[in-house]
PDB file of C-alpha atoms in Angstrom:
ATOM      1  CA  UNK A   1     -14.389  12.186  21.722  1.00 41.00           C
ATOM      2  CA  UNK A   2     -14.992  16.015  21.334  1.00 41.00           C
ATOM      3  CA  UNK A   3     -14.933  17.630  17.623  1.00 41.00           C
ATOM      4  CA  UNK A   4     -11.511  18.760  18.242  1.00 42.00           C
ATOM      5  CA  UNK A   5     -10.513  14.876  18.835  1.00 47.00           C
ATOM      6  CA  UNK A   6     -12.060  13.996  15.692  1.00 47.00           C
ATOM      7  CA  UNK A   7     -10.242  16.409  13.548  1.00 52.00           C
ATOM      8  CA  UNK A   8      -6.889  14.303  13.493  1.00 52.00           C
ATOM      9  CA  UNK A   9      -8.578  11.337  12.431  1.00 66.00           C
ATOM     10  CA  UNK A  10     -10.205  12.775   9.224  1.00 70.00           C
ATOM     11  CA  UNK A  11      -6.756  14.015   8.348  1.00 77.00           C
ATOM     12  CA  UNK A  12      -5.349  10.565   8.671  1.00 81.00           C
ATOM     13  CA  UNK A  13      -8.683   9.469   6.620  1.00 83.00           C
ATOM     14  CA  UNK A  14      -7.468  11.788   3.650  1.00 85.00           C
ATOM     15  CA  UNK A  15      -4.041  10.162   3.507  1.00 89.00           C
ATOM     16  CA  UNK A  16      -5.554   6.817   3.909  1.00 88.00           C
ATOM     17  CA  UNK A  17      -7.337   7.460   0.594  1.00 90.00           C
ATOM     18  CA  UNK A  18      -3.849   8.027  -0.974  1.00 91.00           C
ATOM     19  CA  UNK A  19      -2.961   4.537   0.404  1.00 91.00           C
ATOM     20  CA  UNK A  20      -6.027   3.088  -1.021  1.00 91.00           C
ATOM     21  CA  UNK A  21      -5.031   4.320  -4.498  1.00 92.00           C
ATOM     22  CA  UNK A  22      -1.452   2.894  -4.219  1.00 92.00           C
ATOM     23  CA  UNK A  23      -2.614  -0.310  -2.484  1.00 88.00           C
ATOM     24  CA  UNK A  24      -5.386  -0.835  -5.391  1.00 90.00           C
ATOM     25  CA  UNK A  25      -2.404  -0.085  -7.868  1.00 91.00           C
ATOM     26  CA  UNK A  26      -0.230  -2.734  -6.316  1.00 85.00           C
ATOM     27  CA  UNK A  27      -2.858  -5.432  -6.099  1.00 82.00           C
ATOM     28  CA  UNK A  28      -4.983  -4.950  -8.911  1.00 87.00           C
ATOM     29  CA  UNK A  29      -2.806  -6.071 -11.813  1.00 88.00           C
ATOM     30  CA  UNK A  30      -2.748  -9.429 -10.039  1.00 83.00           C
ATOM     31  CA  UNK A  31      -6.371  -9.922 -11.171  1.00 82.00           C
ATOM     32  CA  UNK A  32      -6.259  -8.775 -14.665  1.00 88.00           C
ATOM     33  CA  UNK A  33      -2.970 -10.517 -15.870  1.00 88.00           C
ATOM     34  CA  UNK A  34      -4.796 -12.820 -18.528  1.00 86.00           C
ATOM     35  CA  UNK A  35      -6.269  -9.500 -20.130  1.00 90.00           C
ATOM     36  CA  UNK A  36      -3.024  -7.507 -20.017  1.00 93.00           C
ATOM     37  CA  UNK A  37      -1.211 -10.826 -21.622  1.00 92.00           C
ATOM     38  CA  UNK A  38      -3.739 -11.112 -24.331  1.00 92.00           C
ATOM     39  CA  UNK A  39      -3.853  -7.581 -25.431  1.00 95.00           C
ATOM     40  CA  UNK A  40      -0.140  -6.711 -25.167  1.00 95.00           C
ATOM     41  CA  UNK A  41       0.466 -10.123 -26.648  1.00 93.00           C
ATOM     42  CA  UNK A  42       2.899 -11.654 -24.155  1.00 94.00           C
ATOM     43  CA  UNK A  43       2.455 -14.795 -21.802  1.00 92.00           C
ATOM     44  CA  UNK A  44       0.744 -14.326 -18.508  1.00 88.00           C
ATOM     45  CA  UNK A  45       4.466 -15.008 -16.565  1.00 87.00           C
ATOM     46  CA  UNK A  46       5.636 -12.108 -18.629  1.00 92.00           C
ATOM     47  CA  UNK A  47       2.793 -10.047 -17.954  1.00 91.00           C
ATOM     48  CA  UNK A  48       3.657 -10.366 -14.216  1.00 89.00           C
ATOM     49  CA  UNK A  49       6.666  -8.504 -14.671  1.00 92.00           C
ATOM     50  CA  UNK A  50       4.542  -5.295 -14.488  1.00 93.00           C
ATOM     51  CA  UNK A  51       3.750  -6.413 -10.625  1.00 90.00           C
ATOM     52  CA  UNK A  52       7.610  -7.057 -10.197  1.00 89.00           C
ATOM     53  CA  UNK A  53       8.709  -3.615 -11.814  1.00 93.00           C
ATOM     54  CA  UNK A  54       6.059  -1.761  -9.682  1.00 93.00           C
ATOM     55  CA  UNK A  55       7.288  -3.544  -6.358  1.00 89.00           C
ATOM     56  CA  UNK A  56      11.095  -3.280  -7.194  1.00 91.00           C
ATOM     57  CA  UNK A  57      10.919   0.354  -8.071  1.00 94.00           C
ATOM     58  CA  UNK A  58       8.518   1.271  -5.155  1.00 92.00           C
ATOM     59  CA  UNK A  59      10.949  -0.383  -2.691  1.00 88.00           C
ATOM     60  CA  UNK A  60      14.022   0.942  -3.986  1.00 90.00           C
ATOM     61  CA  UNK A  61      12.905   4.579  -4.412  1.00 92.00           C
ATOM     62  CA  UNK A  62      11.170   5.031  -1.122  1.00 87.00           C
ATOM     63  CA  UNK A  63      14.093   5.478   1.131  1.00 84.00           C
ATOM     64  CA  UNK A  64      15.835   7.456  -1.627  1.00 86.00           C
ATOM     65  CA  UNK A  65      12.993   9.836  -1.920  1.00 87.00           C
ATOM     66  CA  UNK A  66      12.813  10.045   1.686  1.00 81.00           C
ATOM     67  CA  UNK A  67      16.092  11.060   2.047  1.00 80.00           C
ATOM     68  CA  UNK A  68      16.487  13.324  -1.141  1.00 83.00           C
ATOM     69  CA  UNK A  69      13.450  15.327  -0.463  1.00 81.00           C
ATOM     70  CA  UNK A  70      13.748  15.761   3.184  1.00 73.00           C
ATOM     71  CA  UNK A  71      13.792  19.461   2.999  1.00 77.00           C
ATOM     72  CA  UNK A  72      10.453  19.337   0.694  1.00 82.00           C
ATOM     73  CA  UNK A  73       7.053  20.543   1.897  1.00 86.00           C
ATOM     74  CA  UNK A  74       5.373  17.685   3.125  1.00 86.00           C
ATOM     75  CA  UNK A  75       2.131  18.775   1.610  1.00 90.00           C
ATOM     76  CA  UNK A  76       3.494  19.423  -1.861  1.00 91.00           C
ATOM     77  CA  UNK A  77       5.419  16.071  -1.537  1.00 93.00           C
ATOM     78  CA  UNK A  78       2.275  14.210  -0.913  1.00 94.00           C
ATOM     79  CA  UNK A  79       0.231  16.208  -3.782  1.00 95.00           C
ATOM     80  CA  UNK A  80       3.179  15.661  -5.989  1.00 95.00           C
ATOM     81  CA  UNK A  81       3.603  12.012  -5.464  1.00 96.00           C
ATOM     82  CA  UNK A  82      -0.415  11.603  -6.171  1.00 96.00           C
ATOM     83  CA  UNK A  83       0.264  13.468  -9.419  1.00 97.00           C
ATOM     84  CA  UNK A  84       3.200  11.286 -10.620  1.00 97.00           C
ATOM     85  CA  UNK A  85       1.353   8.197  -9.390  1.00 97.00           C
ATOM     86  CA  UNK A  86      -2.033   9.247 -11.584  1.00 97.00           C
ATOM     87  CA  UNK A  87       0.604  10.106 -14.626  1.00 97.00           C
ATOM     88  CA  UNK A  88       2.086   6.595 -14.508  1.00 97.00           C
ATOM     89  CA  UNK A  89      -1.576   4.793 -14.377  1.00 97.00           C
ATOM     90  CA  UNK A  90      -2.946   6.848 -17.251  1.00 98.00           C
ATOM     91  CA  UNK A  91       0.477   6.107 -19.208  1.00 97.00           C
ATOM     92  CA  UNK A  92       0.002   2.405 -18.365  1.00 97.00           C
ATOM     93  CA  UNK A  93      -3.697   2.304 -19.509  1.00 96.00           C
ATOM     94  CA  UNK A  94      -2.667   4.008 -22.611  1.00 97.00           C
ATOM     95  CA  UNK A  95       0.625   2.219 -23.149  1.00 97.00           C
ATOM     96  CA  UNK A  96       0.790   0.551 -26.840  1.00 96.00           C
ATOM     97  CA  UNK A  97       3.477  -2.018 -25.761  1.00 96.00           C
ATOM     98  CA  UNK A  98       4.342  -4.069 -23.118  1.00 96.00           C
ATOM     99  CA  UNK A  99       7.690  -2.182 -22.658  1.00 96.00           C
ATOM    100  CA  UNK A 100       5.952   0.960 -22.763  1.00 97.00           C
ATOM    101  CA  UNK A 101       3.707  -0.615 -20.012  1.00 97.00           C
ATOM    102  CA  UNK A 102       6.610  -1.502 -17.687  1.00 96.00           C
ATOM    103  CA  UNK A 103       8.284   1.953 -17.996  1.00 97.00           C
ATOM    104  CA  UNK A 104       5.257   3.662 -16.963  1.00 97.00           C
ATOM    105  CA  UNK A 105       4.698   1.165 -13.958  1.00 97.00           C
ATOM    106  CA  UNK A 106       7.887   2.422 -12.640  1.00 96.00           C
ATOM    107  CA  UNK A 107       6.808   6.024 -12.958  1.00 97.00           C
ATOM    108  CA  UNK A 108       3.512   5.053 -10.727  1.00 97.00           C
ATOM    109  CA  UNK A 109       6.087   3.522  -8.165  1.00 96.00           C
ATOM    110  CA  UNK A 110       7.905   6.626  -8.113  1.00 96.00           C
ATOM    111  CA  UNK A 111       4.779   8.349  -7.152  1.00 96.00           C
ATOM    112  CA  UNK A 112       4.033   5.842  -4.527  1.00 94.00           C
ATOM    113  CA  UNK A 113       7.330   5.996  -3.217  1.00 93.00           C
ATOM    114  CA  UNK A 114       7.037   9.802  -2.787  1.00 94.00           C
ATOM    115  CA  UNK A 115       3.793   9.537  -1.182  1.00 94.00           C
ATOM    116  CA  UNK A 116       3.905   6.629   1.297  1.00 90.00           C
ATOM    117  CA  UNK A 117       6.936   7.416   3.766  1.00 87.00           C
ATOM    118  CA  UNK A 118       5.629  11.350   3.782  1.00 89.00           C
ATOM    119  CA  UNK A 119       2.113  10.005   4.697  1.00 89.00           C
ATOM    120  CA  UNK A 120       3.631   7.871   7.589  1.00 85.00           C
ATOM    121  CA  UNK A 121       5.659  10.640   8.755  1.00 83.00           C
ATOM    122  CA  UNK A 122       2.602  12.961   8.631  1.00 85.00           C
ATOM    123  CA  UNK A 123       0.177  10.996  10.626  1.00 83.00           C
ATOM    124  CA  UNK A 124       3.177  10.534  13.169  1.00 80.00           C
ATOM    125  CA  UNK A 125       3.280  14.131  13.602  1.00 79.00           C
ATOM    126  CA  UNK A 126      -0.294  14.849  13.715  1.00 78.00           C
ATOM    127  CA  UNK A 127      -1.311  11.942  16.163  1.00 75.00           C
ATOM    128  CA  UNK A 128       1.435  12.597  18.920  1.00 70.00           C
ATOM    129  CA  UNK A 129       3.191   9.566  20.679  1.00 68.00           C
ATOM    130  CA  UNK A 130      -0.079   8.480  22.454  1.00 67.00           C
ATOM    131  CA  UNK A 131      -2.035   7.801  19.287  1.00 72.00           C
ATOM    132  CA  UNK A 132       0.904   6.960  16.900  1.00 73.00           C
ATOM    133  CA  UNK A 133      -0.177   3.248  16.341  1.00 73.00           C
ATOM    134  CA  UNK A 134      -3.967   4.163  15.883  1.00 73.00           C
ATOM    135  CA  UNK A 135      -3.081   6.874  13.523  1.00 75.00           C
ATOM    136  CA  UNK A 136      -0.755   4.475  11.540  1.00 79.00           C
ATOM    137  CA  UNK A 137      -3.482   1.662  11.629  1.00 75.00           C
ATOM    138  CA  UNK A 138      -5.956   4.155   9.940  1.00 77.00           C
ATOM    139  CA  UNK A 139      -3.317   5.220   7.459  1.00 82.00           C
ATOM    140  CA  UNK A 140      -2.345   1.596   6.575  1.00 77.00           C
ATOM    141  CA  UNK A 141      -6.112   0.673   6.552  1.00 76.00           C
ATOM    142  CA  UNK A 142      -6.179   2.282   3.138  1.00 81.00           C
ATOM    143  CA  UNK A 143      -3.786  -0.240   1.895  1.00 78.00           C
ATOM    144  CA  UNK A 144      -5.805  -3.084   3.405  1.00 74.00           C
ATOM    145  CA  UNK A 145      -9.079  -1.770   2.056  1.00 79.00           C
ATOM    146  CA  UNK A 146      -7.299  -1.657  -1.265  1.00 82.00           C
ATOM    147  CA  UNK A 147      -7.330  -5.654  -1.016  1.00 74.00           C
ATOM    148  CA  UNK A 148     -11.087  -5.552   0.071  1.00 76.00           C
ATOM    149  CA  UNK A 149     -12.414  -3.072  -2.247  1.00 81.00           C
ATOM    150  CA  UNK A 150     -10.029  -1.568  -4.731  1.00 82.00           C
ATOM    151  CA  UNK A 151      -8.655  -4.697  -6.078  1.00 78.00           C
ATOM    152  CA  UNK A 152     -11.752  -6.706  -6.479  1.00 83.00           C
ATOM    153  CA  UNK A 153     -13.506  -3.376  -7.940  1.00 87.00           C
ATOM    154  CA  UNK A 154     -10.857  -2.865 -10.793  1.00 86.00           C
ATOM    155  CA  UNK A 155     -10.982  -6.499 -11.317  1.00 80.00           C
ATOM    156  CA  UNK A 156     -14.752  -6.303 -12.095  1.00 84.00           C
ATOM    157  CA  UNK A 157     -14.261  -3.336 -14.073  1.00 90.00           C
ATOM    158  CA  UNK A 158     -11.624  -5.164 -16.319  1.00 86.00           C
ATOM    159  CA  UNK A 159     -14.521  -7.979 -16.640  1.00 81.00           C
ATOM    160  CA  UNK A 160     -17.094  -5.337 -17.841  1.00 87.00           C
ATOM    161  CA  UNK A 161     -14.202  -3.262 -20.175  1.00 88.00           C
ATOM    162  CA  UNK A 162     -10.989  -4.244 -20.297  1.00 91.00           C
ATOM    163  CA  UNK A 163      -7.817  -4.148 -18.069  1.00 94.00           C
ATOM    164  CA  UNK A 164      -7.055  -0.542 -19.305  1.00 96.00           C
ATOM    165  CA  UNK A 165     -10.428   0.553 -17.902  1.00 95.00           C
ATOM    166  CA  UNK A 166      -8.997  -0.606 -14.578  1.00 94.00           C
ATOM    167  CA  UNK A 167      -5.903   1.539 -14.869  1.00 96.00           C
ATOM    168  CA  UNK A 168      -8.072   4.646 -15.474  1.00 96.00           C
ATOM    169  CA  UNK A 169     -10.103   3.792 -12.368  1.00 94.00           C
ATOM    170  CA  UNK A 170      -6.858   3.525 -10.315  1.00 95.00           C
ATOM    171  CA  UNK A 171      -5.593   6.850 -11.991  1.00 96.00           C
ATOM    172  CA  UNK A 172      -8.964   8.604 -10.597  1.00 96.00           C
ATOM    173  CA  UNK A 173      -8.893   7.426  -7.144  1.00 94.00           C
ATOM    174  CA  UNK A 174      -5.294   9.011  -7.165  1.00 95.00           C
ATOM    175  CA  UNK A 175      -6.684  12.077  -8.205  1.00 96.00           C
ATOM    176  CA  UNK A 176      -9.410  11.771  -5.681  1.00 94.00           C
ATOM    177  CA  UNK A 177      -6.773  11.375  -3.130  1.00 93.00           C
ATOM    178  CA  UNK A 178      -4.777  14.428  -4.274  1.00 94.00           C
ATOM    179  CA  UNK A 179      -7.966  16.438  -3.883  1.00 93.00           C
ATOM    180  CA  UNK A 180      -8.678  15.091  -0.180  1.00 90.00           C
ATOM    181  CA  UNK A 181      -5.072  15.978   0.620  1.00 91.00           C
ATOM    182  CA  UNK A 182      -5.108  19.348  -0.807  1.00 91.00           C
ATOM    183  CA  UNK A 183      -8.417  20.198   0.996  1.00 89.00           C
ATOM    184  CA  UNK A 184      -8.107  18.215   4.452  1.00 82.00           C
ATOM    185  CA  UNK A 185      -4.396  18.091   5.268  1.00 84.00           C
ATOM    186  CA  UNK A 186      -3.064  21.217   6.961  1.00 81.00           C
ATOM    187  CA  UNK A 187       0.615  22.377   6.640  1.00 77.00           C
ATOM    188  CA  UNK A 188       2.993  19.888   8.181  1.00 78.00           C
ATOM    189  CA  UNK A 189       6.074  20.914   9.822  1.00 72.00           C
ATOM    190  CA  UNK A 190       9.297  19.654   7.950  1.00 74.00           C
ATOM    191  CA  UNK A 191      10.963  17.243  10.003  1.00 69.00           C
ATOM    192  CA  UNK A 192      14.864  17.285  10.420  1.00 68.00           C
ATOM    193  CA  UNK A 193      16.899  15.999   7.675  1.00 67.00           C
ATOM    194  CA  UNK A 194      17.804  12.566   8.011  1.00 69.00           C
ATOM    195  CA  UNK A 195      20.852  11.017   5.865  1.00 71.00           C
ATOM    196  CA  UNK A 196      20.129   7.989   3.932  1.00 69.00           C
ATOM    197  CA  UNK A 197      23.204   6.240   6.094  1.00 74.00           C
ATOM    198  CA  UNK A 198      21.420   7.194   8.939  1.00 75.00           C
ATOM    199  CA  UNK A 199      18.007   5.810   7.862  1.00 72.00           C
ATOM    200  CA  UNK A 200      19.443   2.393   7.776  1.00 76.00           C
ATOM    201  CA  UNK A 201      21.164   2.741  11.027  1.00 80.00           C
ATOM    202  CA  UNK A 202      18.033   0.885  12.678  1.00 80.00           C
ATOM    203  CA  UNK A 203      19.150  -2.382  10.865  1.00 81.00           C
ATOM    204  CA  UNK A 204      22.102  -2.678  13.381  1.00 85.00           C
ATOM    205  CA  UNK A 205      19.185  -3.401  15.939  1.00 87.00           C
ATOM    206  CA  UNK A 206      18.981  -7.318  15.505  1.00 88.00           C
ATOM    207  CA  UNK A 207      15.391  -7.219  16.822  1.00 85.00           C
ATOM    208  CA  UNK A 208      14.460  -4.527  14.032  1.00 86.00           C
ATOM    209  CA  UNK A 209      16.433  -6.872  11.370  1.00 89.00           C
ATOM    210  CA  UNK A 210      14.566 -10.006  12.333  1.00 88.00           C
ATOM    211  CA  UNK A 211      11.335  -8.283  12.501  1.00 83.00           C
ATOM    212  CA  UNK A 212      11.853  -7.060   8.830  1.00 85.00           C
ATOM    213  CA  UNK A 213      12.860 -10.623   8.045  1.00 89.00           C
ATOM    214  CA  UNK A 214       9.877 -11.959   9.564  1.00 85.00           C
ATOM    215  CA  UNK A 215       7.782  -9.567   7.286  1.00 82.00           C
ATOM    216  CA  UNK A 216       9.756 -10.251   4.197  1.00 84.00           C
ATOM    217  CA  UNK A 217       9.501 -14.234   4.187  1.00 87.00           C
ATOM    218  CA  UNK A 218       5.523 -13.658   5.204  1.00 82.00           C
ATOM    219  CA  UNK A 219       4.844 -11.454   2.502  1.00 76.00           C
ATOM    220  CA  UNK A 220       6.914 -13.320  -0.083  1.00 80.00           C
ATOM    221  CA  UNK A 221       4.862 -16.383   0.344  1.00 79.00           C
ATOM    222  CA  UNK A 222       1.595 -14.220   0.286  1.00 74.00           C
ATOM    223  CA  UNK A 223       2.442 -12.370  -2.930  1.00 74.00           C
ATOM    224  CA  UNK A 224       3.818 -15.589  -4.488  1.00 77.00           C
ATOM    225  CA  UNK A 225       0.132 -16.852  -4.236  1.00 74.00           C
ATOM    226  CA  UNK A 226      -1.542 -13.253  -4.831  1.00 73.00           C
ATOM    227  CA  UNK A 227       0.430 -12.436  -8.163  1.00 73.00           C
ATOM    228  CA  UNK A 228      -1.206 -15.220  -9.867  1.00 76.00           C
ATOM    229  CA  UNK A 229      -4.393 -15.383  -8.071  1.00 75.00           C
ATOM    230  CA  UNK A 230      -6.431 -15.147 -11.491  1.00 75.00           C
ATOM    231  CA  UNK A 231      -4.706 -18.488 -12.861  1.00 74.00           C
ATOM    232  CA  UNK A 232      -4.812 -20.317  -9.289  1.00 75.00           C
ATOM    233  CA  UNK A 233      -8.702 -19.472  -9.050  1.00 76.00           C
ATOM    234  CA  UNK A 234      -9.373 -20.099 -12.820  1.00 78.00           C
ATOM    235  CA  UNK A 235     -10.942 -23.591 -12.162  1.00 80.00           C
ATOM    236  CA  UNK A 236     -13.271 -22.057  -9.589  1.00 78.00           C
ATOM    237  CA  UNK A 237     -14.094 -19.155 -11.334  1.00 76.00           C
ATOM    238  CA  UNK A 238     -13.802 -20.097 -15.025  1.00 77.00           C
ATOM    239  CA  UNK A 239     -12.400 -16.968 -16.047  1.00 71.00           C
ATOM    240  CA  UNK A 240     -15.371 -14.679 -14.704  1.00 73.00           C
ATOM    241  CA  UNK A 241     -13.731 -11.508 -13.312  1.00 68.00           C
ATOM    242  CA  UNK A 242     -16.886 -10.959 -11.169  1.00 72.00           C
ATOM    243  CA  UNK A 243     -16.436 -14.306  -9.490  1.00 77.00           C
ATOM    244  CA  UNK A 244     -12.955 -13.604  -8.848  1.00 75.00           C
ATOM    245  CA  UNK A 245     -13.524  -9.858  -7.465  1.00 76.00           C
ATOM    246  CA  UNK A 246     -15.890 -11.759  -4.540  1.00 79.00           C
ATOM    247  CA  UNK A 247     -12.696 -13.885  -3.800  1.00 76.00           C
ATOM    248  CA  UNK A 248     -10.737 -11.050  -3.595  1.00 74.00           C
ATOM    249  CA  UNK A 249     -13.036  -9.184  -1.403  1.00 78.00           C
ATOM    250  CA  UNK A 250     -12.968 -12.088   1.136  1.00 75.00           C
ATOM    251  CA  UNK A 251      -9.142 -12.153   1.212  1.00 70.00           C
ATOM    252  CA  UNK A 252      -9.185  -8.260   1.616  1.00 71.00           C
ATOM    253  CA  UNK A 253     -11.718  -8.055   4.174  1.00 76.00           C
ATOM    254  CA  UNK A 254      -9.652  -9.914   6.748  1.00 73.00           C
ATOM    255  CA  UNK A 255      -6.954  -7.766   6.139  1.00 69.00           C
ATOM    256  CA  UNK A 256      -9.135  -4.527   7.036  1.00 69.00           C
ATOM    257  CA  UNK A 257     -10.488  -6.405  10.243  1.00 74.00           C
ATOM    258  CA  UNK A 258      -6.701  -6.950  11.513  1.00 72.00           C
ATOM    259  CA  UNK A 259      -5.986  -3.269  10.802  1.00 65.00           C
ATOM    260  CA  UNK A 260      -9.046  -1.907  12.628  1.00 67.00           C
ATOM    261  CA  UNK A 261      -8.056  -3.784  15.618  1.00 74.00           C
ATOM    262  CA  UNK A 262      -4.252  -3.980  15.622  1.00 71.00           C
ATOM    263  CA  UNK A 263      -3.412  -0.277  16.109  1.00 67.00           C
ATOM    264  CA  UNK A 264      -5.793   0.166  19.148  1.00 70.00           C
ATOM    265  CA  UNK A 265      -4.596  -3.139  20.653  1.00 75.00           C
ATOM    266  CA  UNK A 266      -0.988  -1.900  20.462  1.00 73.00           C
ATOM    267  CA  UNK A 267      -1.682   1.487  21.956  1.00 69.00           C
ATOM    268  CA  UNK A 268      -3.477  -0.449  25.028  1.00 73.00           C
ATOM    269  CA  UNK A 269      -0.953  -3.347  25.458  1.00 74.00           C
ATOM    270  CA  UNK A 270       2.059  -2.808  23.672  1.00 72.00           C
ATOM    271  CA  UNK A 271       3.613  -4.036  20.699  1.00 70.00           C
ATOM    272  CA  UNK A 272       5.304  -6.961  22.077  1.00 73.00           C
ATOM    273  CA  UNK A 273       2.062  -8.321  22.968  1.00 75.00           C
ATOM    274  CA  UNK A 274       0.553  -7.890  19.504  1.00 71.00           C
ATOM    275  CA  UNK A 275       3.675  -9.081  17.772  1.00 68.00           C
ATOM    276  CA  UNK A 276       4.072 -12.445  19.690  1.00 71.00           C
ATOM    277  CA  UNK A 277       0.229 -12.804  19.098  1.00 73.00           C
ATOM    278  CA  UNK A 278      -0.359 -12.484  15.466  1.00 65.00           C
ATOM    279  CA  UNK A 279       2.210 -15.431  14.370  1.00 56.00           C
ATOM    280  CA  UNK A 280      -0.503 -17.620  15.897  1.00 51.00           C
ATOM    281  CA  UNK A 281      -2.896 -16.707  13.358  1.00 47.00           C
ATOM    282  CA  UNK A 282      -0.618 -16.573  10.472  1.00 44.00           C
ATOM    283  CA  UNK A 283      -2.552 -18.633   8.360  1.00 41.00           C
ATOM    284  CA  UNK A 284      -4.709 -15.376   8.058  1.00 40.00           C
ATOM    285  CA  UNK A 285      -3.220 -12.764   5.531  1.00 40.00           C
ATOM    286  CA  UNK A 286      -4.677 -10.128   7.803  1.00 38.00           C
ATOM    287  CA  UNK A 287      -2.273 -11.208  10.820  1.00 37.00           C
ATOM    288  CA  UNK A 288       0.845  -9.598   9.098  1.00 36.00           C
ATOM    289  CA  UNK A 289      -0.614  -6.540   7.676  1.00 42.00           C
ATOM    290  CA  UNK A 290      -2.693  -5.708  10.400  1.00 40.00           C
ATOM    291  CA  UNK A 291      -0.729  -6.691  13.284  1.00 37.00           C
ATOM    292  CA  UNK A 292       2.954  -7.019  12.843  1.00 37.00           C
ATOM    293  CA  UNK A 293       3.157  -4.133  10.391  1.00 43.00           C
ATOM    294  CA  UNK A 294       1.765  -1.497  12.475  1.00 38.00           C
ATOM    295  CA  UNK A 295       3.608  -3.008  15.871  1.00 40.00           C
ATOM    296  CA  UNK A 296       6.997  -2.821  13.851  1.00 37.00           C
ATOM    297  CA  UNK A 297       6.228   0.636  12.687  1.00 41.00           C
ATOM    298  CA  UNK A 298       5.164   1.721  16.382  1.00 40.00           C
ATOM    299  CA  UNK A 299       8.618   0.256  17.669  1.00 38.00           C
ATOM    300  CA  UNK A 300      10.823   1.517  14.979  1.00 38.00           C
ATOM    301  CA  UNK A 301       9.520   5.188  15.171  1.00 37.00           C
ATOM    302  CA  UNK A 302       9.549   5.363  19.009  1.00 37.00           C
TER     303      UNK A 302
END
């Protein structure tokens, strides 16, 4: 590979750092729920609403932001999204009440919603059709790395300091990502404006709808467990944050391995083979994240 071939990958890594920050924010709260519940004087099931608020806002706002901000500078949108994300996490870490924390979780999700679809479009534009799946696997590898590294590190930090220290760690990673994007990413041409209704039009294709339903069912089962991972593993960890961090590392490492191979396999053999092979390994959390996600994104963006 020539030096010029490697440059785009470095640009993808800058965006992957942003995905790492957003993924860490998505996953790390699960490991610190008991600490959050005790400090904010709520029970553990109620504290899990911090995860729900973030996830719902992120899911709802992502397509809305992509439509509304279609004419904005891609780089400005990426950096602005990370700035909002950082502010949301700092606000969460300083929140005096549970209700305030919920509000700032929505702010953090808004930042993530600004960044994620913009980053996906950016890597596709930079990579070209022949390397699209590989580029997406690098980008979303940052999300998988968050389960292997970001979430365990954040959980360990909570054990050393408290949950507020964890939120400041997430904000610091987001700030680092903003600097990486500012320095490492070139100007990206604005894509044609796509109305919100047109963005939903792929759902008319039964294959895409079924793929999305498969992912919805898979991830619903995955995150029902993951949300309460600190409680599920408490008999094994005794409430020790370091032990839980190692268990989260093992979980996330499988997701990273899936992403490392899924994009290249899709470029080499096509998305159909990868998608049909992945469910046979569905007992591993890396299969849907590594194979089905990237293969779907390649097919839907083609």
